[in-house]
mmCIF file of C-alpha atoms in Angstrom:
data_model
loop_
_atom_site.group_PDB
_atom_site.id
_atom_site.type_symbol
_atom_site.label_atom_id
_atom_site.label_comp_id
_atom_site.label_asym_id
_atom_site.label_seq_id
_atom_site.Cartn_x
_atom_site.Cartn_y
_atom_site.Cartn_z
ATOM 1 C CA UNK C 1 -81.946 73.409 98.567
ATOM 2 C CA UNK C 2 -79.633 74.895 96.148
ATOM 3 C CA UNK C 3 -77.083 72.807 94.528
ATOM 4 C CA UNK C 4 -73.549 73.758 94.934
ATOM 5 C CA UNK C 5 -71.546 75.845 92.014
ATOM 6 C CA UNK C 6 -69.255 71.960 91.634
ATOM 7 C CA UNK C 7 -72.597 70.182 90.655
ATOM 8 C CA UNK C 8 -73.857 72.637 88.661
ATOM 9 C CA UNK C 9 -70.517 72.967 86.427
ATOM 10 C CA UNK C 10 -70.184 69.241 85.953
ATOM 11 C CA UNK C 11 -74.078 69.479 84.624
ATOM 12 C CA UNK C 12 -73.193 71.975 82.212
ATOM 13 C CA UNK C 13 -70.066 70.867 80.975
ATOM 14 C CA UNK C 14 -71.551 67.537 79.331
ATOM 15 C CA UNK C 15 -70.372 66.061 77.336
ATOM 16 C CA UNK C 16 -67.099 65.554 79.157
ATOM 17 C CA UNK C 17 -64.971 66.395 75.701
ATOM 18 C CA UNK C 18 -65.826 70.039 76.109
ATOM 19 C CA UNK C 19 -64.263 72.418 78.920
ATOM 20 C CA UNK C 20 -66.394 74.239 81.013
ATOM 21 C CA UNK C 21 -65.736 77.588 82.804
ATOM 22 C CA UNK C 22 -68.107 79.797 85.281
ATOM 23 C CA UNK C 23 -66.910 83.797 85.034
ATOM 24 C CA UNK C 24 -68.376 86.582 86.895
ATOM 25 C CA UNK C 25 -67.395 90.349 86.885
ATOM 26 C CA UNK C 26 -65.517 91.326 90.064
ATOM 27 C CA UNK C 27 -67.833 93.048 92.736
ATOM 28 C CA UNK C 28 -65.792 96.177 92.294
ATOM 29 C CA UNK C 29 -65.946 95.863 88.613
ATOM 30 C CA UNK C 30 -62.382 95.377 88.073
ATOM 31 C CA UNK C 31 -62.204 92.646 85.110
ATOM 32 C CA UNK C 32 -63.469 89.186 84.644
ATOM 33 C CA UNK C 33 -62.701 86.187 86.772
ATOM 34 C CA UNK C 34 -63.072 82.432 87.406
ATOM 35 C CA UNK C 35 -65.984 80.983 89.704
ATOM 36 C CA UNK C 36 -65.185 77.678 89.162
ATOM 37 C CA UNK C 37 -63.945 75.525 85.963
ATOM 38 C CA UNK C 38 -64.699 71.447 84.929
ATOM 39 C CA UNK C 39 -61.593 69.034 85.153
ATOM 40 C CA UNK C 40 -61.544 69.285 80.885
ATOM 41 C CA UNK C 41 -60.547 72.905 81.069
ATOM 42 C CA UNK C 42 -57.637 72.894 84.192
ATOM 43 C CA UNK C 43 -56.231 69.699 81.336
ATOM 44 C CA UNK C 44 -56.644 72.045 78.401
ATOM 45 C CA UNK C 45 -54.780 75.213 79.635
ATOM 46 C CA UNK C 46 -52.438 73.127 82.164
ATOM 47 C CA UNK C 47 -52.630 73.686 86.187
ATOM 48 C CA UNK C 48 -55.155 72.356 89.074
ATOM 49 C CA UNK C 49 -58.824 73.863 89.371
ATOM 50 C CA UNK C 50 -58.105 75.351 92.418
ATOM 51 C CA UNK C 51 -55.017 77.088 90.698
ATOM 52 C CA UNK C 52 -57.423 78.696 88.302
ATOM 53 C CA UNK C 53 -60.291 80.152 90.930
ATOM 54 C CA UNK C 54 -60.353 83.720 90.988
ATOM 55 C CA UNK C 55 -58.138 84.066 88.141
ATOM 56 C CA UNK C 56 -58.679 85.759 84.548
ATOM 57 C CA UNK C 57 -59.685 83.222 81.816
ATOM 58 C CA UNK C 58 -58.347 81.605 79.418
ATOM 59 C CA UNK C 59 -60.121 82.334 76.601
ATOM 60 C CA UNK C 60 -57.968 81.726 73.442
ATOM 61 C CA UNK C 61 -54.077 80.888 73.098
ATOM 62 C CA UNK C 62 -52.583 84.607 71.823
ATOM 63 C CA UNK C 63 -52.632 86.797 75.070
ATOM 64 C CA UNK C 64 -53.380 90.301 73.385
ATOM 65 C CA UNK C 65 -56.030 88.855 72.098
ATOM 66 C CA UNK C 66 -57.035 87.414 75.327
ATOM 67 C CA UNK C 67 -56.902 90.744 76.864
ATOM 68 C CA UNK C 68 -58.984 91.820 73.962
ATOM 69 C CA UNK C 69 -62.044 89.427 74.501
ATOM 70 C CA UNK C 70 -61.895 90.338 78.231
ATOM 71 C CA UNK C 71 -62.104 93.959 77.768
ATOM 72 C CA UNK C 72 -65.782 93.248 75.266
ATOM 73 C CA UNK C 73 -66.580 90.940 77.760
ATOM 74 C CA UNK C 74 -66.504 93.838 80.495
ATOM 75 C CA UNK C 75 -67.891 96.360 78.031
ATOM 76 C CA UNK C 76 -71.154 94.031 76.819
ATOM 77 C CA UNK C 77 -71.963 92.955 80.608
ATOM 78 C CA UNK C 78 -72.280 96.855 81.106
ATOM 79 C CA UNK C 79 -73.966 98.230 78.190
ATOM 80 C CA UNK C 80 -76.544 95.343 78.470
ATOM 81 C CA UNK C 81 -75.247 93.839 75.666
ATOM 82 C CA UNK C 82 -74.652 90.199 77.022
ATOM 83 C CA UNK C 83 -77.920 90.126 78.768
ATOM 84 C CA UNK C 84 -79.170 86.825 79.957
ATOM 85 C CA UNK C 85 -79.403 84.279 77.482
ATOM 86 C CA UNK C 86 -77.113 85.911 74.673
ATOM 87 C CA UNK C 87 -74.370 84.642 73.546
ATOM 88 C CA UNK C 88 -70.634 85.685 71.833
ATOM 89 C CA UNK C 89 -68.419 83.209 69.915
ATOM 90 C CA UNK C 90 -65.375 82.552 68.228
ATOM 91 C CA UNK C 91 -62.904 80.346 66.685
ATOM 92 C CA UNK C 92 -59.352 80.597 68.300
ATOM 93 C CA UNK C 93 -56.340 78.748 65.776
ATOM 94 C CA UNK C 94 -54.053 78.415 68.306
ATOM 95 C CA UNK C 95 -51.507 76.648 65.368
ATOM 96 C CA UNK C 96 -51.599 80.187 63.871
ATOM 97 C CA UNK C 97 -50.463 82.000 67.223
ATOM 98 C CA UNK C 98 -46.443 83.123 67.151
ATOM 99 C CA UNK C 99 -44.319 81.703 69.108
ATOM 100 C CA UNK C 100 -46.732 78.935 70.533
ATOM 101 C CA UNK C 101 -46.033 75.382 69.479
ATOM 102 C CA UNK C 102 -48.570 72.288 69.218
ATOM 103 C CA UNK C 103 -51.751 74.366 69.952
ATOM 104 C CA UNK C 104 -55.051 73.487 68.701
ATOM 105 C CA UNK C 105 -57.842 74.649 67.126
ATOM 106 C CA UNK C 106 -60.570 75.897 69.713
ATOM 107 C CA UNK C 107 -64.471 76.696 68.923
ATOM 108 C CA UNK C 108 -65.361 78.804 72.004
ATOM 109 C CA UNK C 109 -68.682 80.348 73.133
ATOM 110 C CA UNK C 110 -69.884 82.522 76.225
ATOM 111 C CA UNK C 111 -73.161 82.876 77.520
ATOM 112 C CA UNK C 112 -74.938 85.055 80.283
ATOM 113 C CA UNK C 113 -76.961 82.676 82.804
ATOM 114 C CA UNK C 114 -78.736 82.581 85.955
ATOM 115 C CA UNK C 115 -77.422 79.520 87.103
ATOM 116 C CA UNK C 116 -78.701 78.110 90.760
ATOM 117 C CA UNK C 117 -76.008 77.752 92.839
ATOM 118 C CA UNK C 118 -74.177 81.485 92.263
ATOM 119 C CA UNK C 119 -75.307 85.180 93.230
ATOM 120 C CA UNK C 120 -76.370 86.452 90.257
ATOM 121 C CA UNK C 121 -75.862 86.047 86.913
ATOM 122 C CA UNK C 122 -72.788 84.228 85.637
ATOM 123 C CA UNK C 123 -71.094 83.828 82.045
ATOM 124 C CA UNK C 124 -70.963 79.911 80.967
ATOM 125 C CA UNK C 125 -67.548 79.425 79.070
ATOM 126 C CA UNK C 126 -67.553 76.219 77.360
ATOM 127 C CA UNK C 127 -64.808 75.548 74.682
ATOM 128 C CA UNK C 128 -64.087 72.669 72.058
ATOM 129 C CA UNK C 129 -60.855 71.450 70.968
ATOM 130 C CA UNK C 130 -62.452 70.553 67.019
ATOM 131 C CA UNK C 131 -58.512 70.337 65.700
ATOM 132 C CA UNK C 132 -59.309 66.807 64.283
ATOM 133 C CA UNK C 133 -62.531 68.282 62.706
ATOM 134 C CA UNK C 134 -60.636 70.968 61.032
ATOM 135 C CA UNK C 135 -58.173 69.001 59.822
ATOM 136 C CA UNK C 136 -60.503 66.154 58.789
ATOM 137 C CA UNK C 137 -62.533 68.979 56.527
ATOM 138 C CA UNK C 138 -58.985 70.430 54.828
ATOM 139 C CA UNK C 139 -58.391 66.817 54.326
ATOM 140 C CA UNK C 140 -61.710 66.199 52.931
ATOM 141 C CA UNK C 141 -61.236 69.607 50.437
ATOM 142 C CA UNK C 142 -57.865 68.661 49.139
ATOM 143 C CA UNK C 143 -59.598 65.204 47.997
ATOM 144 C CA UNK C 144 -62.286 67.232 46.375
ATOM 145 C CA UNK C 145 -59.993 69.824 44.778
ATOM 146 C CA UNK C 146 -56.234 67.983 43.906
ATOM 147 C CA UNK C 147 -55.778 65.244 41.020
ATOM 148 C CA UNK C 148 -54.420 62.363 42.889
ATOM 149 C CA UNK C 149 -51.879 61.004 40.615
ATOM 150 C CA UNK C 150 -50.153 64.467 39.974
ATOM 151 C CA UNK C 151 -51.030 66.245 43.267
ATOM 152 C CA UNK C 152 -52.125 69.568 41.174
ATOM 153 C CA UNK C 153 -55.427 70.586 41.510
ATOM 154 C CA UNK C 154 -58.400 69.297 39.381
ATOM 155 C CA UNK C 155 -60.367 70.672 36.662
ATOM 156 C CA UNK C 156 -63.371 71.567 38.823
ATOM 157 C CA UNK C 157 -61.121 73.679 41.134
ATOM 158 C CA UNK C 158 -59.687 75.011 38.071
ATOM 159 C CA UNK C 159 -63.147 75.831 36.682
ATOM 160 C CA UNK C 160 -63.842 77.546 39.909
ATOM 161 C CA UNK C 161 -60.701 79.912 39.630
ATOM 162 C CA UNK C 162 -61.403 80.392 36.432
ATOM 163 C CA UNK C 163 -64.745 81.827 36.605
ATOM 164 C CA UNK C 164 -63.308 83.750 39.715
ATOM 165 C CA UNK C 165 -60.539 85.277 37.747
ATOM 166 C CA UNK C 166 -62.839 86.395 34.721
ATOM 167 C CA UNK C 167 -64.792 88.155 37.167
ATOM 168 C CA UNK C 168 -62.190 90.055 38.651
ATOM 169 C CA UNK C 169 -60.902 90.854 34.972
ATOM 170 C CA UNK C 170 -64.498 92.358 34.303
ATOM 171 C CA UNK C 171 -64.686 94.533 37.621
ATOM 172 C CA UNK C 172 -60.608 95.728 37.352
ATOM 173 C CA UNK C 173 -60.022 95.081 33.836
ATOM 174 C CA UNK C 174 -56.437 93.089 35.008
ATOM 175 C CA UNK C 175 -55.198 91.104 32.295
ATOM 176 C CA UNK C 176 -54.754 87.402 32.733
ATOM 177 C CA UNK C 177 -53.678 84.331 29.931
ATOM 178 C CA UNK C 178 -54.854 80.371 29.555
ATOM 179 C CA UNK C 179 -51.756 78.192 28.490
ATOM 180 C CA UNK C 180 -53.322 74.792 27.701
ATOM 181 C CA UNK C 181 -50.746 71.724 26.943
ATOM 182 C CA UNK C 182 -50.954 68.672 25.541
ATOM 183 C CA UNK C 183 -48.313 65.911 26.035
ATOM 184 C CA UNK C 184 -47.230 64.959 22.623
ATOM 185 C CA UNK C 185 -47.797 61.506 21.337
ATOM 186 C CA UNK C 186 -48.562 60.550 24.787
ATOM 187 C CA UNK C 187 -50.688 57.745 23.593
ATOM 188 C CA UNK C 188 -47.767 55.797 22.073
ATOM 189 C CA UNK C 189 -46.168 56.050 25.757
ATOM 190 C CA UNK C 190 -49.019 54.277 27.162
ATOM 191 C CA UNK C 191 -49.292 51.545 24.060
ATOM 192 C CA UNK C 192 -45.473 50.739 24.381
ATOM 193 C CA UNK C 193 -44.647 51.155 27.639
ATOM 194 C CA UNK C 194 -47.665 50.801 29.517
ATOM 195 C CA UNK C 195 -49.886 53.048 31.622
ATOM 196 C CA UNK C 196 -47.831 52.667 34.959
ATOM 197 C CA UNK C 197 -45.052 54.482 32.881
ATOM 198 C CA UNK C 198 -47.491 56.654 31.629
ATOM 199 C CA UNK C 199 -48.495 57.895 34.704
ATOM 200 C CA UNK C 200 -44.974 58.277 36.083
ATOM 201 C CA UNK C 201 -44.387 60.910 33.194
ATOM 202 C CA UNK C 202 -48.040 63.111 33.957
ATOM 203 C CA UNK C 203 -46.091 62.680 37.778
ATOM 204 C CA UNK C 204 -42.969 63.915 36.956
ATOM 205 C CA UNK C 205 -44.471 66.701 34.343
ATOM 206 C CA UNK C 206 -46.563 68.116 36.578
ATOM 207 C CA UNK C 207 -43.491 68.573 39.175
ATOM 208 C CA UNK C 208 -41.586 70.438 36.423
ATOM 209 C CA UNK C 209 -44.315 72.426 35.797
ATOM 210 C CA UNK C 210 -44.605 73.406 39.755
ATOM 211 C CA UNK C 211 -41.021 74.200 39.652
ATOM 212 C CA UNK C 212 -41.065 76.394 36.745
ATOM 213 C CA UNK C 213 -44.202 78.313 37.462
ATOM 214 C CA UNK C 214 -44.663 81.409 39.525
ATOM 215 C CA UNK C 215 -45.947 81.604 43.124
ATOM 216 C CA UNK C 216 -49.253 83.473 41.679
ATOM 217 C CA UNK C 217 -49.715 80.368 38.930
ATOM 218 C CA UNK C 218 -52.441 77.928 39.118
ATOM 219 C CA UNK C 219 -51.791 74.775 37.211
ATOM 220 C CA UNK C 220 -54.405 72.465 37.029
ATOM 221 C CA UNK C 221 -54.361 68.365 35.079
ATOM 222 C CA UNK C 222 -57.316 68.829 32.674
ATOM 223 C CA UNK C 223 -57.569 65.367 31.919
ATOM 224 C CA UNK C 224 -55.364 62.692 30.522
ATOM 225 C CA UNK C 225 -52.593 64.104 29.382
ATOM 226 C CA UNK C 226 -53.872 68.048 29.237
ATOM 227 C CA UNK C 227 -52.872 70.417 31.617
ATOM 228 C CA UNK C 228 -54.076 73.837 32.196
ATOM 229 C CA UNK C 229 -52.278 76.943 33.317
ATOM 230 C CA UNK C 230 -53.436 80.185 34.715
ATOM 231 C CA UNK C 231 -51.661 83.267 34.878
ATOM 232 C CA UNK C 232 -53.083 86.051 36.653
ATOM 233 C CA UNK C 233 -51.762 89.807 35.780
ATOM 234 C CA UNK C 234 -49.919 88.278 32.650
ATOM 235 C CA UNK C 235 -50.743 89.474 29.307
ATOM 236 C CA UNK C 236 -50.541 87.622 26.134
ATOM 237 C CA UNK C 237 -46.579 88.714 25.432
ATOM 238 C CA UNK C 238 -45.534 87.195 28.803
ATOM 239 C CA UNK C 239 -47.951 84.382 28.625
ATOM 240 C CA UNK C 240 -46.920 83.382 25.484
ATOM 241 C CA UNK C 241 -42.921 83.769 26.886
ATOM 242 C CA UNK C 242 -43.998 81.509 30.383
ATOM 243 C CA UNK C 243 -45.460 78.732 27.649
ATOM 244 C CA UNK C 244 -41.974 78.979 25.423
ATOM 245 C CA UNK C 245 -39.983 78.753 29.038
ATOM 246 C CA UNK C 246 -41.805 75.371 29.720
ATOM 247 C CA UNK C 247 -42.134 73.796 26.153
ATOM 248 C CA UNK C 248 -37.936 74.272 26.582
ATOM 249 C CA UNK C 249 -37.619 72.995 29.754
ATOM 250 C CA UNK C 250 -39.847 69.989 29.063
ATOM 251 C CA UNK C 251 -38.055 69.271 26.196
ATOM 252 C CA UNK C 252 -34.516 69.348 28.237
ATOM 253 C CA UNK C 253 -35.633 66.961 30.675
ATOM 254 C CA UNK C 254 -35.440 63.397 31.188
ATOM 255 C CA UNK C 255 -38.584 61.586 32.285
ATOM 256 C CA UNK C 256 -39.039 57.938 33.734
ATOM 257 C CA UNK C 257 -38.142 55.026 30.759
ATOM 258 C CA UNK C 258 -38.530 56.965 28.194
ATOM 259 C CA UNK C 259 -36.290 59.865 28.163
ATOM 260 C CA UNK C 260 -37.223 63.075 26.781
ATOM 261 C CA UNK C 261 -40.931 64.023 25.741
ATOM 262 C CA UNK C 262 -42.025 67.426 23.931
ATOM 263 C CA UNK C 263 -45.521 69.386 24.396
ATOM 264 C CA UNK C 264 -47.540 71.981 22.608
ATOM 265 C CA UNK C 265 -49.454 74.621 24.189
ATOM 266 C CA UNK C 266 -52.282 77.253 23.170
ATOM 267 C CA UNK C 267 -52.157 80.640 24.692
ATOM 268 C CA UNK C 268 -54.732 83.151 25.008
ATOM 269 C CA UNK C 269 -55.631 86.064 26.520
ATOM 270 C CA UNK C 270 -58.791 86.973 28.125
ATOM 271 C CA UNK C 271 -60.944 89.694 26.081
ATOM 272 C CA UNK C 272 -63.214 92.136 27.845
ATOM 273 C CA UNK C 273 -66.775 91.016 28.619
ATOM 274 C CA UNK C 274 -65.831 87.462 27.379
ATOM 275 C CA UNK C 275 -67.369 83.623 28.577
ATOM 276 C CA UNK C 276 -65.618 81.135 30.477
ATOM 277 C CA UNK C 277 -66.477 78.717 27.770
ATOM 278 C CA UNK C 278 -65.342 81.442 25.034
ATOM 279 C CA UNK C 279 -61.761 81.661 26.505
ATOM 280 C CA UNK C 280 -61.450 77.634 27.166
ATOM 281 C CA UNK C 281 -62.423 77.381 23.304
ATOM 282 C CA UNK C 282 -60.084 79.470 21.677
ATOM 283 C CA UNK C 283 -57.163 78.441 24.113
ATOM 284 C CA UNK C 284 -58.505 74.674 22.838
ATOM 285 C CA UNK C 285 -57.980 76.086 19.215
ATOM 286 C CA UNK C 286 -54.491 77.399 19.960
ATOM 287 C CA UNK C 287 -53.474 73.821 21.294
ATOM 288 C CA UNK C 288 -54.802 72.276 18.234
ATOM 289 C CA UNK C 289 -53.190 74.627 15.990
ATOM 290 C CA UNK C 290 -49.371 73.965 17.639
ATOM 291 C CA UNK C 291 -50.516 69.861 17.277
ATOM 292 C CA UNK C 292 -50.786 70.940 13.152
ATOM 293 C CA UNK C 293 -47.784 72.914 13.208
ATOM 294 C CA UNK C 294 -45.711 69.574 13.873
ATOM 295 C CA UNK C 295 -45.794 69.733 18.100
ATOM 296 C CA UNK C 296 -43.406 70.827 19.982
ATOM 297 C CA UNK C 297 -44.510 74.485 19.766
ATOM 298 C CA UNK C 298 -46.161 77.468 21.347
ATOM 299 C CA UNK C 299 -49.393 78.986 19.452
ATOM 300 C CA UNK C 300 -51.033 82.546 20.313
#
């Protein structure tokens, strides 16, 4: 005895957190349509199961797109492509469709069957709503990449975009500058005023440094009181002109209990064919050399 198509969907689509759809090609082979589908997927796209028999799927949020994965879903069924047992996936960001508010992120995958219960061979639908995944793992990257106590990103992010950009520089030969600062006398803050005011000025100095910075910047806390700046397509004129801009500004502005507090920076320029730890060390060198010159000054 055969079990009926119901049965055999609720078997497939365990674990009930998953929606489930059975499609089959129309006899006259006009499009793809809907056998049957599990209780999780008439919840997920809205409507009753019975609303959704004989109907086109649903297979992601954007419609074109929709229409898209329908049309190489007829075209693999008749070239042989999507034979029995092979499979076509996809991720669907639903948050990134226009127009189309609160949607989720959907894993989806479709697989050619012969499941008892329907004439032939079917397509098994089954699609995952892993939104909380996703946004547990970006969550889980911006720990791994961002400083907590300014919010900028870290030094072994930086390192990565570093070594990143000097490889680009060696295939396109596009110039790019290292401004590396140094709060000035930033251990006196900490000995008289304590650490917690400490850390509100690295807080409120990396803001102005967002602020200040263009869109293409990355500014990363090096540690303690260093901060590192990267400026893609800049060479060592402008780089050294971004560094004066932001010695000025920091020295205009008023930070938490203390008032005003001045910086010195080291710029460089990236040579041809040069090492990551080559251009860290001479932009380490520039920094030291504005700390001689009295602080408060830009070095190149």
């Amino acid at each position: 005895m055969l079990e009926t198509g119901k049965n055999v969907l609720l078997a497939i689509s365990e674990p009930s957190s998953q929606a489930t759809a059975v499609l089959s090609r129309q006899p006259n082979g006009d499009g793809i349509r809907i056998l049957d589908v599990s209780d999780e997927y008439a919840q997920f796209w809205g409507g009753s199961r019975h609303q959704w028999l004989g109907s086109a799927p649903k297979i992601v949020h954007h419609e074109a797109k929709n229409q898209r994965l329908l049309s190489r879903l007829h075209n693999a069924l008749d070239s042989g492509e999507l034979s029995v047992g092979c499979s076509i996936s996809g991720l669907d960001d639903g948050k990134r469709t226009p127009n189309v508010a609160g949607c989720s992120v959907i894993e989806w995958r479709i697989t050619a069957m012969n499941v008892p219960g329907y004439t032939g061979n079917v397509l098994i639908l089954v699609q995952r709503d892993i939104s909380k995944r996703v946004e547990k793992e970006a969550e889980l990257k911006r720990l791994a990449t961002t400083d907590m106590l300014t919010g900028l990103i870290n030094r072994s992010r930086f390192d990565y975009l570093l070594k990143h950009e000097i490889g680009r520089f060696n295939r396109y030969v596009r110039p790019f500058s290292l401004i590396m600062l140094d709060i000035d006398h930033f251990k006196l803050i900490n000995d008289n005023q304590g650490h917690d005011v400490g850390d509100q000025v690295l807080a409120a100095l990396a803001k102005l440094l967002e602020d200040n910075l263009r869109a293409a910047d990355y500014c990363a806390r090096w540690g303690g009181e260093e901060f590192m700046i990267l400026a893609p397509e800049t060479s060592l004129k402008q780089a050294v002109k971004l560094a004066d801009k932001i010695r000025c500004c920091i020295r205009k502005a008023q930070f938490p209990s203390i008032g005003s507090v001045t910086v010195s920076l080291g710029v460089v320029e990236v040579t041809p064919d040069e090492s990551q730890q080559s251009v860290m060390k001479r932009a380490d060198n520039a920094l030291y050399q504005a700390k001689e010159k009295g602080r408060d000054a830009v070095v190149y």
